[in-house]
Coordinates of C-alpha atoms and ligand atoms in Angstrom, one line a residue:
M515 CA 106.9 94.9 153.9
V516 CA 108.3 97.1 156.7
E517 CA 111.8 95.9 156.0
Q518 CA 111.3 97.0 152.4
R519 CA 110.2 100.4 153.4
N520 CA 113.3 100.8 155.5
I521 CA 115.7 100.2 152.6
K522 CA 118.1 103.1 153.0
P523 CA 118.4 105.5 150.0
A524 CA 121.5 105.6 147.8
A525 CA 122.0 109.2 148.8
L526 CA 122.5 108.2 152.4
T527 CA 125.0 105.6 151.5
R528 CA 126.9 108.1 149.4
L529 CA 126.9 110.6 152.3
Q530 CA 128.3 108.0 154.6
E531 CA 131.0 107.0 152.1
I532 CA 132.1 110.7 151.9
A533 CA 132.0 111.2 155.6
N534 CA 134.3 108.2 156.1
D535 CA 136.7 108.9 153.2
P536 CA 136.4 112.5 152.1
Y537 CA 139.6 112.7 150.1
G538 CA 138.2 111.0 147.0
C539 CA 135.6 113.8 146.6
L540 CA 138.2 116.4 147.5
A541 CA 140.5 115.3 144.7
D542 CA 137.7 116.0 142.2
L543 CA 136.9 119.4 143.7
R544 CA 140.5 120.4 143.6
K545 CA 140.5 120.3 139.9
R546 CA 137.9 123.1 140.0
K547 CA 138.7 125.2 143.1
R548 CA 141.5 126.0 145.5
I549 CA 140.8 124.2 148.9
I550 CA 140.9 126.2 152.1
G551 CA 141.0 124.0 155.2
S552 CA 139.6 125.5 158.5
T553 CA 139.5 124.1 162.0
L554 CA 136.7 123.9 164.5
A555 CA 134.9 126.1 165.5
D556 CA 133.0 129.0 164.0
V557 CA 135.0 130.1 161.0
P558 CA 132.4 131.6 158.6
E559 CA 132.7 129.2 155.7
E560 CA 130.4 131.4 153.6
L561 CA 133.2 134.0 153.3
I562 CA 135.5 131.3 151.8
H563 CA 132.8 130.0 149.5
A564 CA 131.8 133.5 148.3
A565 CA 135.5 134.1 147.3
G566 CA 135.2 131.2 144.8
L567 CA 137.3 128.9 147.1
H568 CA 136.3 125.5 148.6
P569 CA 136.0 125.5 152.4
F570 CA 136.9 122.1 153.9
L571 CA 136.7 121.4 157.6
I572 CA 139.8 119.8 159.0
L573 CA 138.6 117.1 161.4
G574 CA 141.7 115.2 162.3
T575 CA 142.7 111.6 161.6
N576 CA 142.2 108.4 163.4
N577 CA 145.4 107.1 162.0
P578 CA 148.5 106.9 164.2
I579 CA 150.3 110.1 165.3
R580 CA 153.8 110.1 163.7
H581 CA 154.7 113.6 162.7
S582 CA 152.8 116.0 165.0
A583 CA 154.3 114.4 168.2
A584 CA 157.5 116.3 167.4
L585 CA 155.5 119.6 167.1
L586 CA 153.0 119.5 169.9
P587 CA 153.4 118.0 173.4
D588 CA 151.8 114.6 174.2
N589 CA 149.4 116.3 176.6
S590 CA 147.9 118.5 174.0
C591 CA 144.4 117.4 173.0
S592 CA 144.1 114.7 170.3
L593 CA 141.9 117.0 168.2
A594 CA 144.8 119.5 167.8
R595 CA 147.4 116.7 167.4
S596 CA 145.3 114.8 164.9
N597 CA 144.5 117.9 162.8
L598 CA 148.2 118.7 162.5
E599 CA 149.0 115.1 161.8
L600 CA 146.4 114.9 159.1
V601 CA 147.8 117.8 157.2
V602 CA 151.6 117.3 157.9
G603 CA 151.6 113.5 157.7
Y604 CA 148.8 112.4 155.5
Q605 CA 147.0 114.9 153.3
S606 CA 149.1 118.0 152.8
A607 CA 148.8 117.8 149.1
F608 CA 145.1 118.5 149.2
F609 CA 145.2 122.0 150.8
D610 CA 146.0 125.3 149.3
G611 CA 145.5 127.3 152.4
F612 CA 144.2 127.4 156.0
V613 CA 142.0 129.5 158.2
L614 CA 142.5 128.5 161.8
S615 CA 140.1 129.5 164.5
Q616 CA 141.6 130.3 167.9
V617 CA 139.3 129.2 170.8
C618 CA 141.8 128.0 173.5
D619 CA 145.5 128.1 174.4
T620 CA 146.1 124.9 172.4
T621 CA 144.6 126.4 169.2
Q622 CA 146.6 129.6 169.7
H623 CA 149.9 127.6 169.8
L624 CA 148.7 125.4 167.0
G625 CA 148.2 128.4 164.8
D626 CA 151.8 129.6 165.4
I627 CA 153.2 126.1 164.6
W628 CA 151.0 125.7 161.6
K629 CA 152.0 129.0 160.1
R630 CA 155.7 128.2 160.4
K631 CA 155.2 124.7 159.1
F632 CA 153.4 125.8 155.9
P633 CA 155.1 129.1 154.8
D634 CA 154.2 128.5 151.2
H635 CA 150.4 128.2 151.9
Y636 CA 147.8 130.9 152.4
F637 CA 147.2 131.2 156.2
E638 CA 144.9 133.3 158.4
N639 CA 144.0 133.1 162.1
F640 CA 140.4 133.8 162.9
L641 CA 140.0 135.2 166.4
T642 CA 136.6 134.2 167.7
P643 CA 135.4 136.1 170.8
R644 CA 135.1 133.7 173.7
Q645 CA 133.1 135.7 176.2
V646 CA 130.1 136.4 174.0
A647 CA 128.1 138.4 176.7
R648 CA 130.6 141.3 176.4
P649 CA 129.2 144.2 174.4
S650 CA 132.3 144.1 172.3
A651 CA 131.9 140.5 171.2
R652 CA 129.5 141.2 168.4
A653 CA 131.5 144.1 167.0
W654 CA 134.7 142.1 167.4
Y655 CA 133.3 139.1 165.4
A656 CA 131.9 141.4 162.7
E657 CA 135.3 143.1 162.4
E658 CA 137.1 139.7 162.2
C659 CA 134.7 138.8 159.3
R660 CA 135.5 142.0 157.5
R661 CA 139.2 141.4 158.0
L662 CA 139.0 137.8 156.8
R663 CA 136.9 139.0 153.8
G664 CA 139.6 141.4 152.8
A665 CA 142.4 138.8 153.2
L666 CA 140.5 136.2 151.2
E667 CA 139.9 138.8 148.4
Q668 CA 143.6 139.4 148.2
Y669 CA 144.3 135.7 148.1
A670 CA 141.6 134.8 145.6
G671 CA 142.5 137.9 143.4
R672 CA 138.8 138.9 143.2
A673 CA 136.3 141.0 145.1
I674 CA 133.8 139.2 147.3
T675 CA 130.6 141.1 146.5
D676 CA 127.7 141.5 148.8
A677 CA 125.6 139.7 146.2
A678 CA 128.0 136.7 146.1
L679 CA 127.9 136.6 149.9
R680 CA 124.2 136.6 150.1
E681 CA 124.1 133.7 147.6
S682 CA 126.5 131.8 149.8
F683 CA 124.4 132.6 152.9
A684 CA 121.3 131.3 151.1
L685 CA 123.0 128.1 150.1
Y686 CA 124.3 127.4 153.6
N687 CA 121.0 128.4 155.1
E688 CA 119.3 125.8 152.9
N689 CA 121.8 123.2 154.0
R690 CA 121.3 123.9 157.7
A691 CA 117.5 123.9 157.3
L692 CA 117.6 120.5 155.5
L693 CA 119.8 119.0 158.2
R694 CA 117.6 120.4 161.0
R695 CA 114.6 118.9 159.3
L696 CA 116.3 115.5 159.1
Y697 CA 117.3 115.7 162.7
A698 CA 113.6 116.5 163.6
I699 CA 112.5 113.4 161.7
K700 CA 115.1 111.2 163.3
R701 CA 113.9 112.4 166.7
E702 CA 110.3 111.5 165.8
A703 CA 111.1 108.1 164.2
P704 CA 114.3 106.7 165.9
A705 CA 114.1 103.4 164.0
L706 CA 114.4 105.2 160.7
M707 CA 118.1 105.9 160.8
T708 CA 120.9 105.2 163.2
N709 CA 122.9 107.9 165.1
R710 CA 125.9 107.0 162.9
E711 CA 123.9 107.5 159.7
F712 CA 122.5 110.9 160.7
F713 CA 125.8 112.3 162.0
D714 CA 127.7 111.0 159.0
A715 CA 125.2 112.8 156.8
V716 CA 126.0 116.0 158.6
K717 CA 129.7 115.3 158.5
A718 CA 129.8 114.8 154.8
G719 CA 128.9 118.4 154.3
F720 CA 132.1 119.6 156.0
F721 CA 134.0 118.3 153.0
M722 CA 131.6 118.4 149.9
D723 CA 130.5 121.0 147.5
R724 CA 127.6 122.5 149.4
G725 CA 125.2 122.4 146.5
E726 CA 125.9 118.7 146.0
H727 CA 125.5 118.1 149.7
N728 CA 122.1 119.8 149.6
E729 CA 120.9 117.6 146.8
L730 CA 121.9 114.4 148.6
V731 CA 120.4 115.6 151.9
Q732 CA 117.3 116.7 150.1
A733 CA 116.9 113.1 148.7
V734 CA 117.4 111.6 152.2
V735 CA 114.8 114.0 153.7
Q736 CA 112.3 113.1 151.0
W737 CA 112.8 109.4 151.8
A738 CA 112.6 110.1 155.5
E739 CA 109.4 112.0 155.2
Q740 CA 107.8 109.2 153.2
T741 CA 109.0 106.4 155.5
K742 CA 108.9 108.0 159.0
D743 CA 105.3 107.0 159.8
H744 CA 106.2 103.3 159.5
Q745 CA 109.2 103.7 161.7
A746 CA 107.8 106.1 164.3
S747 CA 107.7 103.7 167.2
A748 CA 110.2 104.8 169.9
N749 CA 109.7 101.4 171.7
G750 CA 113.0 100.0 173.0
Y751 CA 114.9 103.3 172.5
F752 CA 116.0 105.7 175.2
R753 CA 116.6 109.4 174.6
V754 CA 120.2 110.5 174.8
I755 CA 121.6 114.0 175.0
C756 CA 125.1 114.0 173.4
V757 CA 127.5 116.7 174.7
G758 CA 131.0 117.7 173.8
I759 CA 133.0 119.1 170.9
V760 CA 133.4 116.2 168.5
V761 CA 132.5 112.5 168.8
E762 CA 135.7 110.6 167.9
P763 CA 136.4 108.0 167.0
P764 CA 133.0 107.8 165.2
A765 CA 132.6 104.2 166.3
L766 CA 131.2 105.8 169.5
Y767 CA 128.0 106.4 167.6
D768 CA 127.8 102.7 166.7
M769 CA 128.2 101.9 170.4
I770 CA 125.3 104.2 171.3
D771 CA 123.3 102.6 168.5
E772 CA 124.0 99.1 169.9
V773 CA 122.6 100.0 173.4
K774 CA 119.5 101.5 171.6
G775 CA 120.2 105.1 172.6
T776 CA 118.8 107.6 170.2
I777 CA 120.5 111.0 170.2
V778 CA 117.7 113.6 170.4
A779 CA 119.7 116.7 171.1
D780 CA 123.3 117.7 171.3
N781 CA 125.6 120.7 171.6
L782 CA 128.4 119.3 169.4
C783 CA 130.5 121.6 167.2
T784 CA 130.1 119.0 164.5
A785 CA 126.2 119.0 164.8
S786 CA 123.9 121.5 166.5
R787 CA 126.5 124.2 166.8
Y788 CA 127.1 123.8 163.1
I789 CA 123.5 123.6 161.9
F790 CA 121.6 125.8 164.2
Y791 CA 120.4 129.2 163.1
D792 CA 120.6 130.9 159.7
V793 CA 122.4 134.0 158.5
E794 CA 120.2 136.9 157.7
T795 CA 120.5 137.6 153.9
K796 CA 119.6 141.3 154.3
G797 CA 121.7 144.1 155.7
D798 CA 125.4 144.2 156.4
P799 CA 126.9 140.7 155.8
A800 CA 129.5 140.9 158.6
E801 CA 126.8 142.0 161.1
A802 CA 124.6 139.1 159.9
L803 CA 127.4 136.6 160.5
A804 CA 128.0 138.1 164.0
D805 CA 124.3 137.8 164.9
R806 CA 124.4 134.1 164.0
H807 CA 127.5 133.6 166.0
L808 CA 126.0 135.1 169.1
R809 CA 122.8 132.9 168.8
K810 CA 124.6 129.6 168.5
P811 CA 124.4 127.1 171.3
Y812 CA 127.4 127.5 173.7
F813 CA 130.3 125.1 173.8
T814 CA 132.9 124.7 176.4
P815 CA 135.4 127.4 175.4
I816 CA 132.8 129.9 174.1
N817 CA 130.1 131.0 176.5
E818 CA 128.5 133.9 178.2
D819 CA 128.8 132.9 181.8
V820 CA 130.4 129.9 183.4
R821 CA 127.1 128.8 184.9
R822 CA 125.6 128.6 181.4
I823 CA 127.9 125.6 180.7
Y824 CA 125.8 123.5 183.0
A825 CA 122.5 125.5 183.1
D826 CA 122.2 125.0 179.3
L827 CA 122.8 121.3 179.5
I828 CA 120.1 121.0 182.1
S829 CA 117.7 122.8 179.8
L830 CA 118.8 120.9 176.8
C831 CA 118.1 117.6 178.6
R832 CA 114.8 118.7 180.2
D833 CA 113.4 120.4 177.0
N834 CA 114.1 117.3 174.9
N835 CA 113.0 114.7 177.6
G836 CA 116.5 113.3 177.7
E837 CA 116.9 110.2 179.8
A838 CA 120.7 110.5 180.0
I839 CA 123.6 112.8 179.0
F840 CA 126.6 111.3 177.3
Y841 CA 129.5 113.7 177.6
V842 CA 132.3 113.0 175.1
H843 CA 135.5 114.2 176.7
I844 CA 138.5 114.6 174.5
K845 CA 141.4 113.6 176.6
Y846 CA 143.6 116.6 177.6
C847 CA 141.0 119.1 176.3
E848 CA 141.9 121.9 178.7
S849 CA 138.5 123.7 178.4
Q850 CA 136.5 120.5 179.1
D851 CA 138.9 119.7 182.0
Y852 CA 138.0 123.0 183.6
D853 CA 134.3 122.6 183.2
L854 CA 133.7 118.9 184.0
P855 CA 133.7 119.1 187.8
D856 CA 131.0 121.8 187.8
I857 CA 129.0 120.0 185.2
K858 CA 129.1 116.7 187.1
A859 CA 128.2 118.4 190.4
A860 CA 125.2 120.1 188.7
M861 CA 124.0 116.9 187.1
R862 CA 124.2 115.1 190.4
T863 CA 122.1 117.8 192.1
E864 CA 119.6 117.7 189.3
G865 CA 119.5 113.8 189.3
I866 CA 120.3 113.7 185.6
P867 CA 122.0 110.4 184.7
F868 CA 125.4 111.4 183.2
L869 CA 128.1 109.4 181.6
E870 CA 131.5 110.8 180.7
L871 CA 133.1 109.0 177.8
E872 CA 136.8 109.9 177.6
T873 CA 138.4 109.3 174.2
E874 CA 141.1 110.2 171.9
Y875 CA 141.1 110.3 168.1
Q876 CA 143.6 107.4 168.2
T877 CA 141.5 105.3 170.6
T878 CA 141.3 101.9 168.9
H879 CA 140.4 99.7 171.9
L880 CA 136.9 100.6 172.6
A881 CA 136.1 97.5 174.6
Q882 CA 136.5 99.2 178.0
L883 CA 134.3 102.2 176.9
K884 CA 131.7 99.7 175.6
T885 CA 131.6 97.9 179.0
R886 CA 131.2 101.2 180.8
L887 CA 128.4 102.3 178.5
Q888 CA 126.6 99.0 178.9
A889 CA 127.0 99.0 182.7
F890 CA 125.7 102.6 182.8
C891 CA 122.6 101.6 180.7
E892 CA 121.9 98.6 182.9
S893 CA 122.0 100.7 186.0
L894 CA 119.9 103.3 184.3
F895 CA 117.1 100.9 183.5
T896 CA 117.3 98.9 186.7
K897 CA 117.4 102.0 189.0
G898 CA 115.4 104.5 186.9
A899 CA 116.7 108.0 187.1
Q900 CA 119.2 107.0 189.7
G901 CA 121.7 106.0 187.0
G902 CA 124.1 108.5 188.6
V903 CA 127.0 110.4 187.4
R904 CA 130.1 108.6 186.0
Ligands
SF4_2368 S1 138.9 123.4 172.8 FE1 139.7 121.5 173.6 S2 139.5 120.0 172.0 FE2 139.3 122.0 171.1 S3 141.4 122.5 170.4 FE3 141.1 123.4 172.5 S4 141.9 121.8 173.9 FE4 141.6 120.8 171.9

């Protein structure tokens, strides 16, 4: 009976299919709209949507790097190299234009290379303020939104009205609210859905028409609401805080599922940083977008104060009764490289079990990581909170 109740809905299966192969759905969308790819993090997709264009998040490729090696040095992070590889080597035909966010030195250089590589495509840089405590940060972000709005209007050949923007805000707010609700249910009933299923459901939205994504997520939320009481037991699971920028390759989620870790909170650009907080639908749209930007959880290149990088993680862990932090470290991410020593020292002082998982998009041999993860979990449960920092 219980097994029957936990039959996964078709909507969840569909979301996973799209998350793992988004180009089928993009081919259909491209018949209706021009596709604008943007990179992580914090490009206000609502502006692209309100211009009648389709925003698509470029999230790299796990396929081998063949073309971008000639354009970016090998010690650039694999997120940047894989993003460029995806577009140059594999999927260039799908994109009409790009909005690239600059959040670090790598993304700054990437923007220059990208622009030269695609002279026939629409291209904008989006300059996100990195020190968000500065009084100028809010005004800067709002001004960037106004500039991007004007540039998109020119490209799309139509005005982006405030009414159209508010409709887009409402659509995206609905999407974020549904995903937050699903996350809350997953937290309450860890046996209901795996980490991979939940984060795939979020990821599908980066590529799909937002209204269609809302419909599918709504169906999953309905199923989850009806089923959660039968799956509420947290027995056998331990509570993980997942930290980083992206979790790649996605098989990492499967590994966490295998050791029965349930992710209860995160600060990933591809999860909480994406779905937390709504945009106010009244008032000046650019100011409303800036307000949301300043309320978002921090991530490594965008913060208020260097101490917040670890102080926030400690709060995230304590507030969610986390039993361990898994820190996904993208190899050669310069921002994470700077922060990691301080974060590790702070976790050691606080006695929070902390595991660093260093990966690249192209990591295919996960056996070593799996062994480290299993060894960490064994020590966590044999020594209690003395699992240590690794
Ligand atoms: S923040 Fe890190 S992962 Fe992101 S583009 Fe910069 S170096 Fe790469």
